[in-house]
Short mmCIF file of C-alpha atoms in Angstrom, two decimals:
data_model
loop_
_atom_site.label_atom_id
_atom_site.label_comp_id
_atom_site.label_asym_id
_atom_site.label_seq_id
_atom_site.Cartn_x
_atom_site.Cartn_y
_atom_site.Cartn_z
CA MET R 93 7.17 13.70 -29.13
CA THR R 94 9.03 12.71 -32.29
CA THR R 95 12.44 14.14 -33.26
CA THR R 96 14.40 14.10 -36.52
CA LEU R 97 17.75 15.45 -37.70
CA VAL R 98 17.84 16.23 -41.45
CA VAL R 99 21.28 16.37 -43.09
CA ALA R 100 21.94 17.81 -46.55
CA ARG R 101 25.15 16.10 -47.73
CA PHE R 102 27.25 16.48 -50.89
CA ASP R 103 30.71 14.99 -50.25
CA GLU R 104 31.29 15.74 -46.55
CA ASP R 105 32.48 13.14 -44.05
CA ILE R 106 29.37 12.61 -41.91
CA ARG R 107 30.63 9.97 -39.52
CA TRP R 108 29.61 12.47 -36.85
CA THR R 109 26.00 11.39 -37.44
CA ARG R 110 26.83 8.02 -35.85
CA LYS R 111 27.70 9.85 -32.64
CA ALA R 112 24.56 11.95 -32.88
CA ALA R 113 22.51 8.77 -33.30
CA ARG R 114 23.59 7.71 -29.81
CA GLU R 115 21.54 10.53 -28.29
CA GLN R 116 18.54 8.86 -26.65
CA TRP R 117 16.21 11.79 -27.29
CA LEU R 118 16.79 11.69 -31.07
CA ASP R 119 14.47 9.30 -32.91
CA ASN R 120 16.07 9.27 -36.36
CA ILE R 121 18.47 10.94 -38.76
CA ILE R 122 17.69 11.40 -42.44
CA VAL R 123 20.65 12.01 -44.75
CA TYR R 124 19.91 13.37 -48.21
CA ASN R 125 23.00 12.28 -50.09
CA LYS R 126 23.96 14.12 -53.28
CA GLY R 127 27.34 12.44 -53.68
CA PRO R 128 28.40 8.84 -54.47
CA VAL R 129 26.44 6.40 -52.33
CA GLU R 130 29.51 4.22 -51.77
CA ASN R 131 31.11 7.10 -49.83
CA ILE R 132 28.61 6.77 -46.98
CA LYS R 133 28.54 2.98 -46.59
CA TYR R 134 29.76 3.52 -43.04
CA LEU R 135 26.17 4.52 -42.16
CA GLN R 136 24.48 1.36 -43.40
CA ASP R 137 24.61 -0.57 -40.14
CA ASN R 138 22.95 2.17 -38.06
CA GLU R 139 19.23 1.63 -37.65
CA LYS R 140 18.58 5.26 -36.69
CA ILE R 141 20.13 6.68 -39.86
CA LYS R 142 18.24 6.59 -43.17
CA THR R 143 19.96 7.70 -46.38
CA ILE R 144 18.07 9.02 -49.39
CA GLN R 145 19.93 9.44 -52.69
CA VAL R 146 18.95 12.66 -54.48
CA THR R 147 20.13 14.74 -57.43
CA ASN R 148 22.87 17.27 -56.68
CA GLU R 149 20.87 20.46 -57.00
CA GLY R 150 19.74 23.43 -54.96
CA ARG R 151 22.32 23.29 -52.18
CA GLU R 152 20.94 22.82 -48.65
CA GLY R 153 17.88 25.04 -49.25
CA GLY R 154 16.49 22.77 -51.93
CA THR R 155 17.08 19.75 -49.71
CA TYR R 156 15.27 21.27 -46.75
CA LEU R 157 12.31 22.18 -48.95
CA LYS R 158 12.19 18.67 -50.40
CA TYR R 159 12.02 17.21 -46.90
CA ILE R 160 9.24 19.58 -45.83
CA ILE R 161 7.17 19.05 -48.98
CA ASP R 162 7.60 15.25 -49.05
CA ASN R 163 6.78 14.89 -45.34
CA TYR R 164 4.37 17.77 -44.84
CA ASP R 165 1.50 15.56 -43.64
CA ALA R 166 3.68 13.48 -41.30
CA LEU R 167 6.32 15.83 -39.90
CA PRO R 168 8.01 15.03 -36.59
CA ASP R 169 7.30 17.36 -33.67
CA LYS R 170 10.88 18.66 -33.55
CA ILE R 171 13.24 19.03 -36.53
CA TRP R 172 16.92 19.88 -36.82
CA PHE R 173 18.28 20.94 -40.23
CA THR R 174 21.99 21.01 -41.07
CA GLN R 175 24.52 20.92 -43.87
CA GLY R 176 26.83 17.92 -44.07
CA CYS R 177 29.64 19.66 -42.19
CA PRO R 178 28.13 21.96 -39.56
CA PHE R 179 31.35 22.52 -37.60
CA VAL R 180 32.80 25.39 -39.66
CA HIS R 181 29.69 27.41 -38.88
CA SER R 182 28.99 25.86 -35.48
CA PRO R 183 32.11 24.59 -33.67
CA ASP R 184 29.95 23.42 -30.74
CA PHE R 185 27.32 21.68 -32.87
CA MET R 186 27.63 18.26 -31.24
CA ASN R 187 27.25 19.79 -27.78
CA LEU R 188 24.16 21.64 -28.99
CA LEU R 189 22.68 18.20 -29.77
CA SER R 190 23.24 16.97 -26.21
CA GLU R 191 20.07 16.24 -24.26
CA SER R 192 20.82 18.92 -21.68
CA SER R 193 21.24 21.59 -24.39
CA VAL R 194 18.20 20.43 -26.36
CA GLN R 195 16.02 20.74 -23.27
CA ILE R 196 16.91 24.43 -23.07
CA TYR R 197 15.76 25.42 -26.57
CA SER R 198 13.44 22.73 -27.95
CA HIS R 199 10.34 24.40 -26.50
CA LYS R 200 10.89 27.30 -28.91
CA SER R 201 9.53 27.56 -32.43
CA PHE R 202 12.99 28.23 -33.88
CA GLN R 203 16.60 28.21 -32.66
CA PRO R 204 19.72 29.18 -34.67
CA LEU R 205 22.56 26.71 -34.10
CA THR R 206 25.44 28.64 -35.68
CA CYS R 207 27.74 31.50 -34.74
CA GLN R 208 29.77 32.30 -37.87
CA TYR R 209 30.26 31.87 -41.60
CA THR R 210 33.82 30.72 -41.13
CA THR R 211 36.75 31.69 -38.95
CA PRO R 212 37.51 34.63 -38.74
CA LEU R 213 34.15 35.86 -40.10
CA PRO R 214 32.31 37.60 -38.57
CA ILE R 215 35.12 39.82 -37.37
CA PHE R 216 33.74 40.62 -33.91
CA SER R 217 34.15 38.81 -30.60
CA ILE R 218 31.19 37.04 -29.00
CA SER R 219 33.11 35.70 -26.02
CA ASP R 220 31.73 38.31 -23.60
CA ASP R 221 28.12 38.18 -24.76
CA ASP R 222 26.00 35.84 -22.62
CA GLU R 223 23.21 35.88 -25.20
CA ASN R 224 25.44 33.93 -27.58
CA PHE R 225 25.70 30.72 -25.58
CA ILE R 226 23.61 27.68 -24.72
CA GLN R 227 25.31 25.88 -21.85
CA GLY R 228 28.60 27.49 -22.88
CA ASN R 229 28.14 26.52 -26.53
CA GLN R 230 28.35 29.28 -29.12
CA VAL R 231 25.27 30.44 -31.03
CA VAL R 232 24.51 33.90 -32.37
CA GLN R 233 21.11 35.37 -33.13
CA TYR R 234 21.74 37.76 -36.02
CA TYR R 235 19.44 40.44 -37.37
CA ILE R 236 19.42 41.87 -40.88
CA ASN R 237 17.96 44.79 -42.79
CA SER R 238 15.23 43.31 -45.00
CA SER R 239 16.18 45.60 -47.88
CA THR R 240 19.98 45.28 -47.92
CA GLN R 241 20.12 41.86 -46.18
CA GLN R 242 23.15 43.14 -44.24
CA THR R 243 23.56 42.39 -40.53
CA LEU R 244 22.50 44.95 -37.96
CA GLY R 245 23.16 45.89 -34.33
CA LYS R 246 26.02 44.65 -32.18
CA HIS R 247 26.81 41.85 -34.64
CA ALA R 248 26.84 44.08 -37.71
CA PHE R 249 29.52 43.93 -40.38
CA PHE R 250 29.45 44.59 -44.11
CA ASP R 251 29.33 41.49 -46.32
CA PHE R 252 30.49 42.73 -49.72
CA ALA R 253 29.97 39.37 -51.43
CA HIS R 254 26.33 39.34 -50.36
CA PHE R 255 25.96 43.00 -51.33
CA LEU R 256 26.67 41.92 -54.92
CA LYS R 257 24.14 39.08 -54.67
CA VAL R 258 21.42 41.41 -53.45
CA ALA R 259 22.19 43.83 -56.27
CA GLU R 260 21.73 40.95 -58.73
CA LEU R 261 18.46 39.91 -57.07
CA ASN R 262 17.08 43.43 -57.20
CA LEU R 263 17.62 43.54 -60.97
CA LYS R 264 15.18 40.63 -61.30
CA ILE R 265 12.22 42.10 -59.43
CA PRO R 266 9.45 44.38 -60.81
CA PRO R 267 9.91 48.08 -59.93
CA ARG R 268 6.79 48.18 -57.74
CA PHE R 269 8.59 46.15 -55.05
CA ALA R 270 10.80 47.92 -52.51
CA ASN R 271 13.18 44.98 -52.17
CA TYR R 272 13.69 41.32 -53.00
CA PHE R 273 12.12 39.93 -49.81
CA GLU R 274 8.96 41.93 -50.45
CA PHE R 275 8.83 40.38 -53.93
CA LEU R 276 9.58 36.88 -52.63
CA SER R 277 6.94 37.12 -49.91
CA GLU R 278 4.21 38.08 -52.36
CA SER R 279 5.35 35.38 -54.78
CA ILE R 280 4.91 32.59 -52.23
CA GLY R 281 1.94 34.03 -50.33
CA VAL R 282 3.31 35.19 -46.96
CA PRO R 283 3.33 38.68 -45.37
CA ALA R 284 6.33 40.83 -46.28
CA PRO R 285 8.82 41.47 -43.46
CA GLN R 286 9.29 44.86 -41.87
CA LYS R 287 12.68 46.57 -41.78
CA VAL R 288 14.46 44.25 -39.31
CA MET R 289 14.44 40.46 -39.62
CA PRO R 290 16.03 37.69 -37.52
CA TYR R 291 18.66 35.65 -39.34
CA CYS R 292 20.33 32.29 -38.72
CA TRP R 293 23.75 32.20 -40.33
CA SER R 294 24.43 29.30 -42.74
CA ALA R 295 20.98 27.69 -42.39
CA ILE R 296 21.68 25.29 -39.52
CA PHE R 297 18.79 25.42 -37.09
CA PHE R 298 16.08 23.79 -35.00
CA VAL R 299 12.41 24.33 -35.88
CA SER R 300 9.16 22.98 -34.47
CA LYS R 301 6.52 21.20 -36.51
CA LYS R 302 4.03 23.88 -35.44
CA ALA R 303 6.24 26.59 -36.95
CA VAL R 304 6.53 24.74 -40.27
CA LEU R 305 2.78 24.15 -40.41
CA ARG R 306 1.97 27.83 -39.94
CA HIS R 307 2.09 27.87 -43.76
CA PRO R 308 0.21 25.55 -46.11
CA LYS R 309 2.22 23.12 -48.19
CA CYS R 310 1.78 25.25 -51.29
CA VAL R 311 3.98 27.99 -49.77
CA TYR R 312 6.93 25.59 -49.68
CA GLU R 313 6.14 24.31 -53.17
CA LYS R 314 6.11 27.88 -54.50
CA LEU R 315 9.35 28.65 -52.66
CA LYS R 316 11.02 25.59 -54.18
CA ALA R 317 9.86 26.58 -57.67
CA HIS R 318 11.13 30.10 -57.08
CA LEU R 319 14.51 28.77 -55.92
CA TYR R 320 15.02 26.74 -59.07
CA GLN R 321 13.48 29.08 -61.64
CA ASN R 322 16.72 30.77 -62.78
CA ASP R 323 19.31 28.12 -61.92
CA PRO R 324 17.87 24.60 -61.48
CA VAL R 325 21.26 23.19 -60.49
CA THR R 326 22.49 25.48 -57.73
CA GLY R 327 19.51 27.69 -56.98
CA GLY R 328 21.64 30.68 -57.95
CA VAL R 329 21.71 33.84 -55.85
CA GLU R 330 18.16 33.04 -54.71
CA GLY R 331 19.69 30.27 -52.59
CA TYR R 332 21.80 32.75 -50.64
CA ALA R 333 18.75 34.90 -49.98
CA LEU R 334 16.78 31.84 -48.84
CA GLU R 335 19.44 31.26 -46.17
CA ARG R 336 18.57 34.69 -44.78
CA PHE R 337 14.82 34.08 -45.07
CA TRP R 338 14.33 30.82 -43.16
CA GLN R 339 13.90 32.23 -39.66
CA TYR R 340 11.44 34.87 -40.79
CA LEU R 341 9.50 32.28 -42.79
CA PHE R 342 9.02 30.03 -39.77
CA THR R 343 8.41 32.75 -37.19
CA LEU R 344 7.04 35.72 -39.16
CA GLU R 345 8.92 37.92 -36.72
CA SER R 346 10.15 41.30 -37.96
CA TRP R 347 10.29 44.82 -36.61
CA LYS R 348 10.01 48.41 -37.85
CA THR R 349 13.33 49.42 -36.20
#
């Protein structure tokens, strides 16, 4: 079994990857660096860590898609994707990379590794919910309405900033589509989700090779083209929607209610 951690970095301090590299189960770490290369010279002496200099575009979503497309025919069995600083969204991230934690979830096709956008958002407590922990480390499985992209159920709260993004997205789609995700799904060639979708906050997650390969390479190429079509530098509001689409894309799980 081969294992890889993919890091999308801009200007974050990623010395934490040196600690992660000490995990015996982890074969290698690939850092896509969008900032000055001299700022990560502290990684050069670590044989497990490979740095790839790329253009600063597309935020983490564009980086993840680049990795998948470039390595589609030689993907590792198990893949971890993260932004350069995962700790705002996942305070227990390093513990979730421990061998004992990895053994608990790495048999799955997908595992969210975050619990929040930033403190104090979301504005609910997860401390009493056993479903939100892996060996005492915080993770939250969110669910969203595929039309509004707002969170549902016991972890629901209204995200006004994303409400505005969805409104902008809906202005761009033909009237025959019920919502943006229905339009996106047809555009890239995957089934449209039902009303309720799973959601990993802030796009920091584990995914299996099998889950990635459930779609042909062209799906990821179309998704990358879609991401960059309106704003080739940042990915625009499409990038925020992609964050909410990853788990559905890899699992195709959704529900009517």
